PDB file of C-alpha atoms and ligand atoms in Angstrom:
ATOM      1  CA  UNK D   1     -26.943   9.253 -14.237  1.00 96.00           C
ATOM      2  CA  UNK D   2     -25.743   5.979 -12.075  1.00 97.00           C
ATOM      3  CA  UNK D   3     -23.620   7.008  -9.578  1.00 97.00           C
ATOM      4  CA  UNK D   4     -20.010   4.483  -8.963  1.00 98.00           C
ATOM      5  CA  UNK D   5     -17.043   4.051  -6.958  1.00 98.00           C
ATOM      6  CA  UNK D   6     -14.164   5.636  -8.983  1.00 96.00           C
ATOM      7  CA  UNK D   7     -11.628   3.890  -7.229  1.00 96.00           C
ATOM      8  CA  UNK D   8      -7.997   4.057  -6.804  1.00 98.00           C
ATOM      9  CA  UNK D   9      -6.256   6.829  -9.042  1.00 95.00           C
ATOM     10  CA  UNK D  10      -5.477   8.941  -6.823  1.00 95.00           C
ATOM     11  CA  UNK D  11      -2.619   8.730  -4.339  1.00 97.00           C
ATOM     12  CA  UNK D  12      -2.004   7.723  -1.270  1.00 97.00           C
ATOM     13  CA  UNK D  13      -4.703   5.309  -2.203  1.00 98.00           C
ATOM     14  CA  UNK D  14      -3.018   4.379  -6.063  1.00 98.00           C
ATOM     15  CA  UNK D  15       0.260   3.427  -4.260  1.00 98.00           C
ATOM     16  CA  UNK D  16      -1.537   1.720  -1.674  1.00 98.00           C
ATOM     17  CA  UNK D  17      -3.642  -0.836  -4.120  1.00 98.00           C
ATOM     18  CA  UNK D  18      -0.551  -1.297  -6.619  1.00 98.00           C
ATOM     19  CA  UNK D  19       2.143  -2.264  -3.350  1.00 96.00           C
ATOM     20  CA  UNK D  20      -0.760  -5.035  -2.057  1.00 98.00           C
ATOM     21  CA  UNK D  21       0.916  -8.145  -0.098  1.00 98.00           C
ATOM     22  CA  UNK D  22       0.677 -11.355  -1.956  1.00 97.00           C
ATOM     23  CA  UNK D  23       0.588 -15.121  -0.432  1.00 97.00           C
ATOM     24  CA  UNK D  24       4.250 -14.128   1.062  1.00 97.00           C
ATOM     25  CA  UNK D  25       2.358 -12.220   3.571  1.00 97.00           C
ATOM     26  CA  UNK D  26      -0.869 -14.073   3.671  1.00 97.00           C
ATOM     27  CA  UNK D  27      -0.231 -17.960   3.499  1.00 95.00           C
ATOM     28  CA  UNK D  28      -2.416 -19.477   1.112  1.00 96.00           C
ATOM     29  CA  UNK D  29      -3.267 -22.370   3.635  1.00 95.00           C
ATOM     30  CA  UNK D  30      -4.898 -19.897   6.011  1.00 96.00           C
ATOM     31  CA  UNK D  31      -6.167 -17.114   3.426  1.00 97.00           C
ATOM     32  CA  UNK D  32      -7.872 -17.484  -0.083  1.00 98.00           C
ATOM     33  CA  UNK D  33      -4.957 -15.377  -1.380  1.00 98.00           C
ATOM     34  CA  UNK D  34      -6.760 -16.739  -5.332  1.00 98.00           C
ATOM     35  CA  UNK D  35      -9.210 -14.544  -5.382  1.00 98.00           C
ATOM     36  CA  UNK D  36      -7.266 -11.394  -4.829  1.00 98.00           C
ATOM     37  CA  UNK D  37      -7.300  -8.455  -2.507  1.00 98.00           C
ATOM     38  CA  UNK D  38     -10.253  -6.657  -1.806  1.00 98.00           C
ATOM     39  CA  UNK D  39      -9.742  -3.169  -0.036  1.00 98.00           C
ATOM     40  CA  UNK D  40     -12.253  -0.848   1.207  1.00 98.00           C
ATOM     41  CA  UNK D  41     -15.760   0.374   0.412  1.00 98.00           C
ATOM     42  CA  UNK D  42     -16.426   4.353   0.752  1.00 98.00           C
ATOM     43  CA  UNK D  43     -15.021   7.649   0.426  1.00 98.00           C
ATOM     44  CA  UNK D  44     -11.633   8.212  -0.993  1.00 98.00           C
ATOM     45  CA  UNK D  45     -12.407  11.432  -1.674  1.00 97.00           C
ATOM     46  CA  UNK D  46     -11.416  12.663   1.971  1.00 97.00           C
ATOM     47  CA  UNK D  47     -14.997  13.298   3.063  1.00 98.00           C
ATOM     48  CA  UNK D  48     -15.342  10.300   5.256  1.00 98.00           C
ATOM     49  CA  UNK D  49     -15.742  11.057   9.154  1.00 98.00           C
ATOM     50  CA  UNK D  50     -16.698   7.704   9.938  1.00 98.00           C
ATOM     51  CA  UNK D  51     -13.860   4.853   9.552  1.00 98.00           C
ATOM     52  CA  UNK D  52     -14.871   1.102   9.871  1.00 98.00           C
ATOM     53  CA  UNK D  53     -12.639  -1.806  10.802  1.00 98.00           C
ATOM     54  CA  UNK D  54     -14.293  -5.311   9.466  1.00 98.00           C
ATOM     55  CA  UNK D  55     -13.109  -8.518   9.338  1.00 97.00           C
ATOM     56  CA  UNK D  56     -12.392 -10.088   6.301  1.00 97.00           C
ATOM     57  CA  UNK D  57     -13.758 -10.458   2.775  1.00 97.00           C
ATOM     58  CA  UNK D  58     -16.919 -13.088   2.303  1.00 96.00           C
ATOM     59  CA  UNK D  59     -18.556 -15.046  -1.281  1.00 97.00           C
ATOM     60  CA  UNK D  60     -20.253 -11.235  -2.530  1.00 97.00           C
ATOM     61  CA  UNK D  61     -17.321  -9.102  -1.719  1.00 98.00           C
ATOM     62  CA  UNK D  62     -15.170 -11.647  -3.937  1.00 97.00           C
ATOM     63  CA  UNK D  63     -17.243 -10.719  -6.776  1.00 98.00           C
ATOM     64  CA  UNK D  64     -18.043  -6.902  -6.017  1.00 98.00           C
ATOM     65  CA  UNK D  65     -14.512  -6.064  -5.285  1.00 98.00           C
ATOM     66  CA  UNK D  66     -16.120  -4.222  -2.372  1.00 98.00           C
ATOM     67  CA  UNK D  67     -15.900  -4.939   1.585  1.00 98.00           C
ATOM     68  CA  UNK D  68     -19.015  -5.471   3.452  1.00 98.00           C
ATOM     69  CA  UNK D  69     -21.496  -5.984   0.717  1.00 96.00           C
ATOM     70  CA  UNK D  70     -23.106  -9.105   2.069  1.00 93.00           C
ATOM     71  CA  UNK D  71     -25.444 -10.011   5.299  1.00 93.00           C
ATOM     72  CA  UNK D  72     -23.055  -8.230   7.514  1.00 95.00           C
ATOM     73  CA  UNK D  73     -22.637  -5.324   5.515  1.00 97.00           C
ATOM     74  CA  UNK D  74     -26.351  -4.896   4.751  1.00 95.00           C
ATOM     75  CA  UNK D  75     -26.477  -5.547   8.242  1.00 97.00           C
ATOM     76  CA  UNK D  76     -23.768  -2.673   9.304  1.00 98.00           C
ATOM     77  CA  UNK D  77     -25.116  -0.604   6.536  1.00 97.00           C
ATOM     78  CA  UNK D  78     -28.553  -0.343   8.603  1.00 97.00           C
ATOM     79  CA  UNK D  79     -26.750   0.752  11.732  1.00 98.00           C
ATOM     80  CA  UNK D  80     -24.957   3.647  10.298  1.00 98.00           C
ATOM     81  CA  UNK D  81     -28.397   4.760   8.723  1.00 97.00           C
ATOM     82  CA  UNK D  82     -29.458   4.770  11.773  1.00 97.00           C
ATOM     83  CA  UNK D  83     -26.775   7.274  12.956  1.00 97.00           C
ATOM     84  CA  UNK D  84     -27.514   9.412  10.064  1.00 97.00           C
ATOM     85  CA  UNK D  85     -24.596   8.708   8.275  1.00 98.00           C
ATOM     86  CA  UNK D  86     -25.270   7.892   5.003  1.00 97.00           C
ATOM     87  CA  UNK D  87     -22.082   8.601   2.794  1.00 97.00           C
ATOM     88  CA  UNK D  88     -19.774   9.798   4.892  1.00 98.00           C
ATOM     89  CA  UNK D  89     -17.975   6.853   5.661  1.00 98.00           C
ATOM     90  CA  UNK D  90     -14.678   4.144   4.941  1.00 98.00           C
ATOM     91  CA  UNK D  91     -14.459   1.029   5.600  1.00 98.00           C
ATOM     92  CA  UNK D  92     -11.221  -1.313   5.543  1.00 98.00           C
ATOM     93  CA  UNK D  93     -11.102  -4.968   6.890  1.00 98.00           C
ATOM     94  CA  UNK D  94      -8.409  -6.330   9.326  1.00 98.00           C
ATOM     95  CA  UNK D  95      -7.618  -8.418   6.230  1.00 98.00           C
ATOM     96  CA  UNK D  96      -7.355  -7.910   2.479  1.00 98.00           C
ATOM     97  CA  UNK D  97      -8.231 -11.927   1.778  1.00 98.00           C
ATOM     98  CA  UNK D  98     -11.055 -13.834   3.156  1.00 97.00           C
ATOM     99  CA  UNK D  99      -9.426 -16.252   6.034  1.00 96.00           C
ATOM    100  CA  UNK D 100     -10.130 -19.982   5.252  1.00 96.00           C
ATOM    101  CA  UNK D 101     -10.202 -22.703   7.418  1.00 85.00           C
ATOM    102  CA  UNK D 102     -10.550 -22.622  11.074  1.00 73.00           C
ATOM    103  CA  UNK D 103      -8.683 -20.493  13.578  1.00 75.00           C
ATOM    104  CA  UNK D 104      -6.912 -18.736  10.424  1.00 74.00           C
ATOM    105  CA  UNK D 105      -7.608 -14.977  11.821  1.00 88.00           C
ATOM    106  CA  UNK D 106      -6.577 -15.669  14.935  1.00 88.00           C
ATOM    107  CA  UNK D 107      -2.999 -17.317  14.313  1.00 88.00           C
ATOM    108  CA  UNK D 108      -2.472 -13.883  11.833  1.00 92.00           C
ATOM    109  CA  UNK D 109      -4.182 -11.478  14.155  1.00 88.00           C
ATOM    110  CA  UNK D 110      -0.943  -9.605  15.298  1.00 89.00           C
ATOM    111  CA  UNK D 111       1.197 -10.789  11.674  1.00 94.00           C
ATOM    112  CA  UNK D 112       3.710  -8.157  11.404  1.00 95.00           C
ATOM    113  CA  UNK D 113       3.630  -7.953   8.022  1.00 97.00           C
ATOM    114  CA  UNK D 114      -0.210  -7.899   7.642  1.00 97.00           C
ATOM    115  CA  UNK D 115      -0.427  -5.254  10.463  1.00 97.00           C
ATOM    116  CA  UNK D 116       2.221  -3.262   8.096  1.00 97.00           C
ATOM    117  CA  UNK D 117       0.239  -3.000   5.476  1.00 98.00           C
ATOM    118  CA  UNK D 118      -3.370  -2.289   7.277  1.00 98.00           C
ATOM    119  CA  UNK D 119      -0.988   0.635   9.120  1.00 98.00           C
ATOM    120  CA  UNK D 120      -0.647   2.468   5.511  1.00 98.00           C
ATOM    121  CA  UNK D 121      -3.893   2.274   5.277  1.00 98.00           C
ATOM    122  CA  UNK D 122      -5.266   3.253   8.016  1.00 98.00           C
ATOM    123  CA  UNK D 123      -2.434   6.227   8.649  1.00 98.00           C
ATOM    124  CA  UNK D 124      -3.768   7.131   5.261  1.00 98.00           C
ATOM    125  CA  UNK D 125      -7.486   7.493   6.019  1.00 98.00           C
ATOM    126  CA  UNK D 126      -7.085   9.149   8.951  1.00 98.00           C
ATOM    127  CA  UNK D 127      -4.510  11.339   7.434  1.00 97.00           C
ATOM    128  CA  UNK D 128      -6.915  12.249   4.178  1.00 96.00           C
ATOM    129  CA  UNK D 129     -10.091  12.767   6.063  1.00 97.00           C
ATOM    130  CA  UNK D 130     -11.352  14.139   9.389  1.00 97.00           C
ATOM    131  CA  UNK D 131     -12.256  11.307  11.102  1.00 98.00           C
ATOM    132  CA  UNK D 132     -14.619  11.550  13.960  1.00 98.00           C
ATOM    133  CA  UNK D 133     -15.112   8.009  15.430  1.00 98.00           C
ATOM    134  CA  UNK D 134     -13.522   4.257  14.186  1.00 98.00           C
ATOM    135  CA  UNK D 135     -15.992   1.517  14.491  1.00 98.00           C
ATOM    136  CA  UNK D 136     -14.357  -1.911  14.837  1.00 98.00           C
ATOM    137  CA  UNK D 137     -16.446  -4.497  13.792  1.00 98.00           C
ATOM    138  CA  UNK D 138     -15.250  -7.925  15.707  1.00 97.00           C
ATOM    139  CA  UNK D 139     -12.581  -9.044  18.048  1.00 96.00           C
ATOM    140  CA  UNK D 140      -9.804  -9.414  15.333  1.00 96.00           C
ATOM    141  CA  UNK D 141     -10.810  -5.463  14.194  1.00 97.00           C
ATOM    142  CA  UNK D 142     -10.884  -4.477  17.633  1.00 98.00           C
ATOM    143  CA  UNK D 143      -6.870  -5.735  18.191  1.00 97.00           C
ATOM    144  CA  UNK D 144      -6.491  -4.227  14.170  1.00 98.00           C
ATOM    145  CA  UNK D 145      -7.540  -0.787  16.010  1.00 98.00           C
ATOM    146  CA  UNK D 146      -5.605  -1.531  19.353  1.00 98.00           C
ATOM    147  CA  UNK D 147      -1.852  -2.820  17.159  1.00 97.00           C
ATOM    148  CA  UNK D 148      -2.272   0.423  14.793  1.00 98.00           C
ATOM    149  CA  UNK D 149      -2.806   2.477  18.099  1.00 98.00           C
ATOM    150  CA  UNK D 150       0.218   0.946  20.023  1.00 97.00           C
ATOM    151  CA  UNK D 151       2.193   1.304  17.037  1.00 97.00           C
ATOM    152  CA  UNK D 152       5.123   3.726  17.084  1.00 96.00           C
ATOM    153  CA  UNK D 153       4.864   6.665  13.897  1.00 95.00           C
ATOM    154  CA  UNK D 154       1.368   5.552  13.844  1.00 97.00           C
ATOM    155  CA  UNK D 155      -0.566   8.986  12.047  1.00 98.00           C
ATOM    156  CA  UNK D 156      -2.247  10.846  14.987  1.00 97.00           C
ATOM    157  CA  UNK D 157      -5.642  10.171  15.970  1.00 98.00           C
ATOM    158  CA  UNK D 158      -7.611  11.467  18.765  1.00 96.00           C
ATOM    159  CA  UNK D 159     -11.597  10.960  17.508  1.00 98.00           C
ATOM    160  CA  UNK D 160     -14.091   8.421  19.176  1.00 98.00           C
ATOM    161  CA  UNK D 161     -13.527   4.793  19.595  1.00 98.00           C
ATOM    162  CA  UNK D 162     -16.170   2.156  19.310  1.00 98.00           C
ATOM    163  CA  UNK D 163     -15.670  -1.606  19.615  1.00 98.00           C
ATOM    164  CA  UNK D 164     -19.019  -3.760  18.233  1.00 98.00           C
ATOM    165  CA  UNK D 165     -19.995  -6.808  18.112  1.00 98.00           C
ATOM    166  CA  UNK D 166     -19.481  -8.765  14.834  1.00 97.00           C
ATOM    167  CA  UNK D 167     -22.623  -8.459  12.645  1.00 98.00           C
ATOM    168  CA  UNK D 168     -22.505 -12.125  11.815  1.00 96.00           C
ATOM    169  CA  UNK D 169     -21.829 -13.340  15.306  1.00 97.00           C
ATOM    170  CA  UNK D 170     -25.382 -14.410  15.755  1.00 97.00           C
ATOM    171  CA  UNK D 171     -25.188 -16.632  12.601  1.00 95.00           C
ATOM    172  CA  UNK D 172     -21.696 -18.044  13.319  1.00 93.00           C
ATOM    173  CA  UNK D 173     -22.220 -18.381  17.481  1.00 95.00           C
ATOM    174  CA  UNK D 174     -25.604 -20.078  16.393  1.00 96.00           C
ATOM    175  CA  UNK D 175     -24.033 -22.583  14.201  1.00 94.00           C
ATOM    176  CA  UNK D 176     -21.180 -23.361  16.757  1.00 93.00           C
ATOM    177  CA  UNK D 177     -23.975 -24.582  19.523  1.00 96.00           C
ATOM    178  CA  UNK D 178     -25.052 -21.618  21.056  1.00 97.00           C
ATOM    179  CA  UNK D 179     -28.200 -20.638  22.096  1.00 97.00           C
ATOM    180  CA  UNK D 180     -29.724 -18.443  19.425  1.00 97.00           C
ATOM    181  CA  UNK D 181     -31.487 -15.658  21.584  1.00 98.00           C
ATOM    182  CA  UNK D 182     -28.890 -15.270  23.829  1.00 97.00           C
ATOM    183  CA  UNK D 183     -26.433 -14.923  20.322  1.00 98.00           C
ATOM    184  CA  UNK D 184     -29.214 -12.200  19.031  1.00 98.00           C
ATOM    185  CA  UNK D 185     -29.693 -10.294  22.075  1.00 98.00           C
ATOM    186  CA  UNK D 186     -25.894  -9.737  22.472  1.00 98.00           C
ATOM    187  CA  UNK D 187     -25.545  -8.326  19.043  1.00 98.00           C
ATOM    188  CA  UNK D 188     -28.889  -5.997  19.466  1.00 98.00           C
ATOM    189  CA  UNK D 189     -28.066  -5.079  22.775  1.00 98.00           C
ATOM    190  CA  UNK D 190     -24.854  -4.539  21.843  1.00 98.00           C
ATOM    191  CA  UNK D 191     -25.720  -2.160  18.917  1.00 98.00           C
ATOM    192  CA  UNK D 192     -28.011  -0.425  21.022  1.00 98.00           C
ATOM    193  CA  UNK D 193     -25.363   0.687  23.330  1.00 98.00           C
ATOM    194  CA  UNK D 194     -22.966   1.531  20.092  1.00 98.00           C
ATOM    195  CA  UNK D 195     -25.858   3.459  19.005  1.00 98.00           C
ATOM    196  CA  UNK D 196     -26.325   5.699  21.944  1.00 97.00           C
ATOM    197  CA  UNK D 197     -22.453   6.187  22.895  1.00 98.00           C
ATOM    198  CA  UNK D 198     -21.956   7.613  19.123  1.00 98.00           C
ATOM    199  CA  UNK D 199     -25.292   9.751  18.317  1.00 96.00           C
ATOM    200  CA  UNK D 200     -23.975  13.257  18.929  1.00 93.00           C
ATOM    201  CA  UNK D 201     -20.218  12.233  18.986  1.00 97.00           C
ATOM    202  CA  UNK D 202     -20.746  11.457  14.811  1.00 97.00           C
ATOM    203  CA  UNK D 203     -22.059  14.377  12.751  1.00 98.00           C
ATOM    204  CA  UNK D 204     -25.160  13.050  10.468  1.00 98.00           C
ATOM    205  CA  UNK D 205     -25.270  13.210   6.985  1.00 98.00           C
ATOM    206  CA  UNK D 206     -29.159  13.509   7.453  1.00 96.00           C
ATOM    207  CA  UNK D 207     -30.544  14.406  11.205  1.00 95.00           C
ATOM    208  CA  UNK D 208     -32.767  11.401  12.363  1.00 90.00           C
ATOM    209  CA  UNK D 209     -33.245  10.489  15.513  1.00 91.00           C
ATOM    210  CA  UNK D 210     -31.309   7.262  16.658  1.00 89.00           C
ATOM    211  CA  UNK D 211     -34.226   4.534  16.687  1.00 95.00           C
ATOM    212  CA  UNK D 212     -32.960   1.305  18.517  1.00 97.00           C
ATOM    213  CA  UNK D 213     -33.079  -2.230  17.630  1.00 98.00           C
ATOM    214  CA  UNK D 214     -36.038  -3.726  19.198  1.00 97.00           C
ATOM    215  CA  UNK D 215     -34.481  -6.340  21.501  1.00 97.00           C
ATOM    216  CA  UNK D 216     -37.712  -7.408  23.598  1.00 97.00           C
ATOM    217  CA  UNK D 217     -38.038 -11.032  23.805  1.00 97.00           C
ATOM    218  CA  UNK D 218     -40.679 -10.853  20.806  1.00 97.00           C
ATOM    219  CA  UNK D 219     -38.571  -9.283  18.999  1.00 97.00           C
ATOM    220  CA  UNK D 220     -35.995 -10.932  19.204  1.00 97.00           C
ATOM    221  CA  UNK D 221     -37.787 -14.364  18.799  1.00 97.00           C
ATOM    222  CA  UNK D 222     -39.322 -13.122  15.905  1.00 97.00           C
ATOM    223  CA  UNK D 223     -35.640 -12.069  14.331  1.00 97.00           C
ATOM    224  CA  UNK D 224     -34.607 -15.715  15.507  1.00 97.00           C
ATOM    225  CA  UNK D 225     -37.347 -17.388  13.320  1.00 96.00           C
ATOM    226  CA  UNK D 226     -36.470 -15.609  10.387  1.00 95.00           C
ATOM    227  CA  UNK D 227     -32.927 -16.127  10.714  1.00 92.00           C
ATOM    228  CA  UNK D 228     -32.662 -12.286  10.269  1.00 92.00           C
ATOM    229  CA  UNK D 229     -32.598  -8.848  10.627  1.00 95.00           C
ATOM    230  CA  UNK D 230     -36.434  -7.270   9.755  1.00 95.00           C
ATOM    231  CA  UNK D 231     -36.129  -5.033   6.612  1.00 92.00           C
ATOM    232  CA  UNK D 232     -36.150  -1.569   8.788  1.00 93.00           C
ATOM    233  CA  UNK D 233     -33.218  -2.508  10.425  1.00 96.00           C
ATOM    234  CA  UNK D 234     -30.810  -3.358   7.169  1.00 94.00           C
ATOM    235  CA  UNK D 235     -29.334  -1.043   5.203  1.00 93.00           C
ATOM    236  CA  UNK D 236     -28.920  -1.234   1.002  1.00 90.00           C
ATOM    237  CA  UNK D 237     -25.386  -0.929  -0.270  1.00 95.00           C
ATOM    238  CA  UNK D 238     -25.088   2.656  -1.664  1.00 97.00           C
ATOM    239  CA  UNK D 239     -24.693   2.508  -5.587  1.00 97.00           C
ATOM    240  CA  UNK D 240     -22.087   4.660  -5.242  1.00 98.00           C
ATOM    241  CA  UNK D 241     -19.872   2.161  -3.035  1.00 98.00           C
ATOM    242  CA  UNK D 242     -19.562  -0.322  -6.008  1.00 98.00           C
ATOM    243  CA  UNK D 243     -17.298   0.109  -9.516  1.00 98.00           C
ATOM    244  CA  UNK D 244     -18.879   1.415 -12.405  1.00 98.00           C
ATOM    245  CA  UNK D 245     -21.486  -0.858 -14.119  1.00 97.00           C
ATOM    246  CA  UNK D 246     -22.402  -3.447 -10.736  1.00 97.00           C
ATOM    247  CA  UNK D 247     -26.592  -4.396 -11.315  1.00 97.00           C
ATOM    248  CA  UNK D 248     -28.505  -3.396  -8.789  1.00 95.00           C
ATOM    249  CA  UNK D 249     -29.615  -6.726  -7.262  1.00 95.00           C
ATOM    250  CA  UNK D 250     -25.735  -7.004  -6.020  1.00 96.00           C
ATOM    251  CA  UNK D 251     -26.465  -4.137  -3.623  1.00 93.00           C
ATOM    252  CA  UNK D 252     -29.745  -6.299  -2.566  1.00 88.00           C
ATOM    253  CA  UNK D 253     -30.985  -7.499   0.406  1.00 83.00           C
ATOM    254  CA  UNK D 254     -31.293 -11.141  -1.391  1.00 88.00           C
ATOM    255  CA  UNK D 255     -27.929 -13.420  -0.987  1.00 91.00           C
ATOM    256  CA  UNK D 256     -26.834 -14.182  -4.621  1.00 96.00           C
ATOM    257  CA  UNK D 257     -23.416 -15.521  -4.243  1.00 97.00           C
ATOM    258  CA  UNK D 258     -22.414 -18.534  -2.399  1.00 97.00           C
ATOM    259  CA  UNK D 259     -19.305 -20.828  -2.978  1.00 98.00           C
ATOM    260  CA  UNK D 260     -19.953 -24.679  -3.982  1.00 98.00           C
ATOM    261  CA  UNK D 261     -18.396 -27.814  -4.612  1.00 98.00           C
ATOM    262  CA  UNK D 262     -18.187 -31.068  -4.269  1.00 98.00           C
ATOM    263  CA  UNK D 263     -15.139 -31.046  -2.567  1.00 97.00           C
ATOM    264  CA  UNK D 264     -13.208 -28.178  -0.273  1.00 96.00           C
ATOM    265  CA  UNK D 265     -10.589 -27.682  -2.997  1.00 97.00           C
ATOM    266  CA  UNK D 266     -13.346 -27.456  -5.659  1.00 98.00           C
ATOM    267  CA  UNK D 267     -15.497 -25.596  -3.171  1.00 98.00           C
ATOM    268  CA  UNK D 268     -12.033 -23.326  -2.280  1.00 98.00           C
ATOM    269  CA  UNK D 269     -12.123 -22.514  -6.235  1.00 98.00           C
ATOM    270  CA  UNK D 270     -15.910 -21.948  -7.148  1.00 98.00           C
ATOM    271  CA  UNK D 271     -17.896 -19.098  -6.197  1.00 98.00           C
ATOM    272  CA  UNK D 272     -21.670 -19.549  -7.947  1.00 98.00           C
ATOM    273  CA  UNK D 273     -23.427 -16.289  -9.242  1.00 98.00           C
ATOM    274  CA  UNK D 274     -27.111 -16.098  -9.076  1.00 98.00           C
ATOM    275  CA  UNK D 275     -29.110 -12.919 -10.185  1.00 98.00           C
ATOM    276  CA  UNK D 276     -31.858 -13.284  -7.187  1.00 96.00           C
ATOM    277  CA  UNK D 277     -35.684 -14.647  -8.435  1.00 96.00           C
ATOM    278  CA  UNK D 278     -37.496 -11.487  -7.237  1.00 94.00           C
ATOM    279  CA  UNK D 279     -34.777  -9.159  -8.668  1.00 94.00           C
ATOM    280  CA  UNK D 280     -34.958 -10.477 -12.336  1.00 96.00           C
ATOM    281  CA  UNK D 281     -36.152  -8.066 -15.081  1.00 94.00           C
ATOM    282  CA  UNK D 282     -37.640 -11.209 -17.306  1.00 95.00           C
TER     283      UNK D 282
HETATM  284  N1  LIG S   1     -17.421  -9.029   4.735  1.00 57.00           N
HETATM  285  C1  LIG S   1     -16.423  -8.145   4.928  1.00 57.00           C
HETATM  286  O1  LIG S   1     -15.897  -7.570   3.990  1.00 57.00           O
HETATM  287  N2  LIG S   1     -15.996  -7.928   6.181  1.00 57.00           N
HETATM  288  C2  LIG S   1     -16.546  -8.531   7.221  1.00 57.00           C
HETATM  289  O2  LIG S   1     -16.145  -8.276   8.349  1.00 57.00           O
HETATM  290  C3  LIG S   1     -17.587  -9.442   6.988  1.00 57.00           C
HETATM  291  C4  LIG S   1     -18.010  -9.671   5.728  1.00 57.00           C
END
């Protein structure tokens, strides 16, 4: 038997995903409002204790219709393995649309109307599960957590709070000039100290004890030649996180979606599929 995501039917999650704002909400200069909303990967089934704030939607979670399914959710994924939790998670973004263009997130950070709807959602979660710590993945998550806090009727919440640093900040600090230990250190340092201030505040799916990321200068120059996290420390997408029917290799740790074009409009409209070499069954 495969096991699959069996997504929305029930309420308040069937309301939620049929009442989704369109480009009225999320202007389609800043936000590629054509490729639809994308809305969570996890437990609906109110046996989450672990609720995750991301960013936005990237190329894979386009196609898999499920956040965090990429290099920063394989990434992510290894973390909470690390904690122990295996299943027992949800995980929303700050955004239902992947931003586009520079400094998009940012101008819609605090977007009343945005914040609105992540508010359902997140009153929701917390409401249909016992939630014992939210992760915010990012500064735009982190001010997603702090708006839905400050917010007045916000549902109660009174667990563990834990702000981290991007998974992908190494790869985008890196490509905006800056040094690329310094960007690697920060993010394993980082998760170190995540690590340690939510072992024993989280209840494990499995007991294991909390190994850290290696962040010795060998390490960590090792992890900057490869461009990447070693295997031990990434996690593989759960088959049960994805719809009914997804191939394995799109719960890999090999990149097989990527958008192209020859031009930004053609590149805006085009996201290229590619089952990965080592994955193929001919
Ligand atoms: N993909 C997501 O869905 N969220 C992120 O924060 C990053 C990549």
């Amino acid at each position: 038997m495969h096991a699959f995501d069996p997504g929305y039917a029930r309420d308040p999650y069937a309301t939620l995903v049929g009442d989704y704002p369109d480009e009225d909400v999320y202007p389609v200069g800043d936000f590629r409002v054509e490729w639809g909303p994308i809305f969570h990967r996890g437990r609906l089934d109110g046996s989450a204790r672990v609720l995750v704030i991301g960013q936005d939607p990237a190329a894979h979670e386009t196609v898999a219709r499920r956040i965090l399914v990429g290099t920063a959710g394989r990434r992510f994924q290894g973390f909470l393995g690390k904690l122990g939790i295996d299943t027992s998670y949800v995980m929303v973004n700050t955004f239902l649309y992947s931003v586009y263009g520079q400094g998009g997130g940012s101008a819609h950070a605090k977007d009343q109307h945005i914040a609105g709807y992540r508010h359902r959602w997140l009153d929701a979660l917390v409401g249909d599960n016992t939630i014992e710590a939210v992760i915010s993945l990012g500064g735009l998550a982190d001010t997603a957590f702090h708006t839905w806090r400050d917010a007045p009727g916000s549902a109660p919440y009174s667990g563990a709070y834990q702000h981290m640093v991007h998974p992908t900040f190494p790869d985008s600090s890196i490509a905006s000039g800056s040094d690329p230990v310094t960007s690697w250190t920060r993010l394993l340092e980082d998760w170190n100290a995540a690590l340690t201030a939510l072992h024993g505040v989280v209840t494990p799916d499995t007991a294991r004890p909390p190994v850290p990321y290696d962040a010795s200068p060998a390490a960590v120059a090792a992890v900057v030649a490869a461009k990447k996290l070693p295997p031990e420390d990434l996690g593989t997408i759960p088959e049960a996180d994805l719809p009914a029917g997804l191939p394995a290799w799109m719960r890999s740790d090999e990149p097989w979606a990527k958008r192209v074009g020859p031009t930004p409009e053609e590149k805006r409209a085009t996201v290229e599929v590619t089952v990965p070499e080592k994955l193929r069954p001919f």
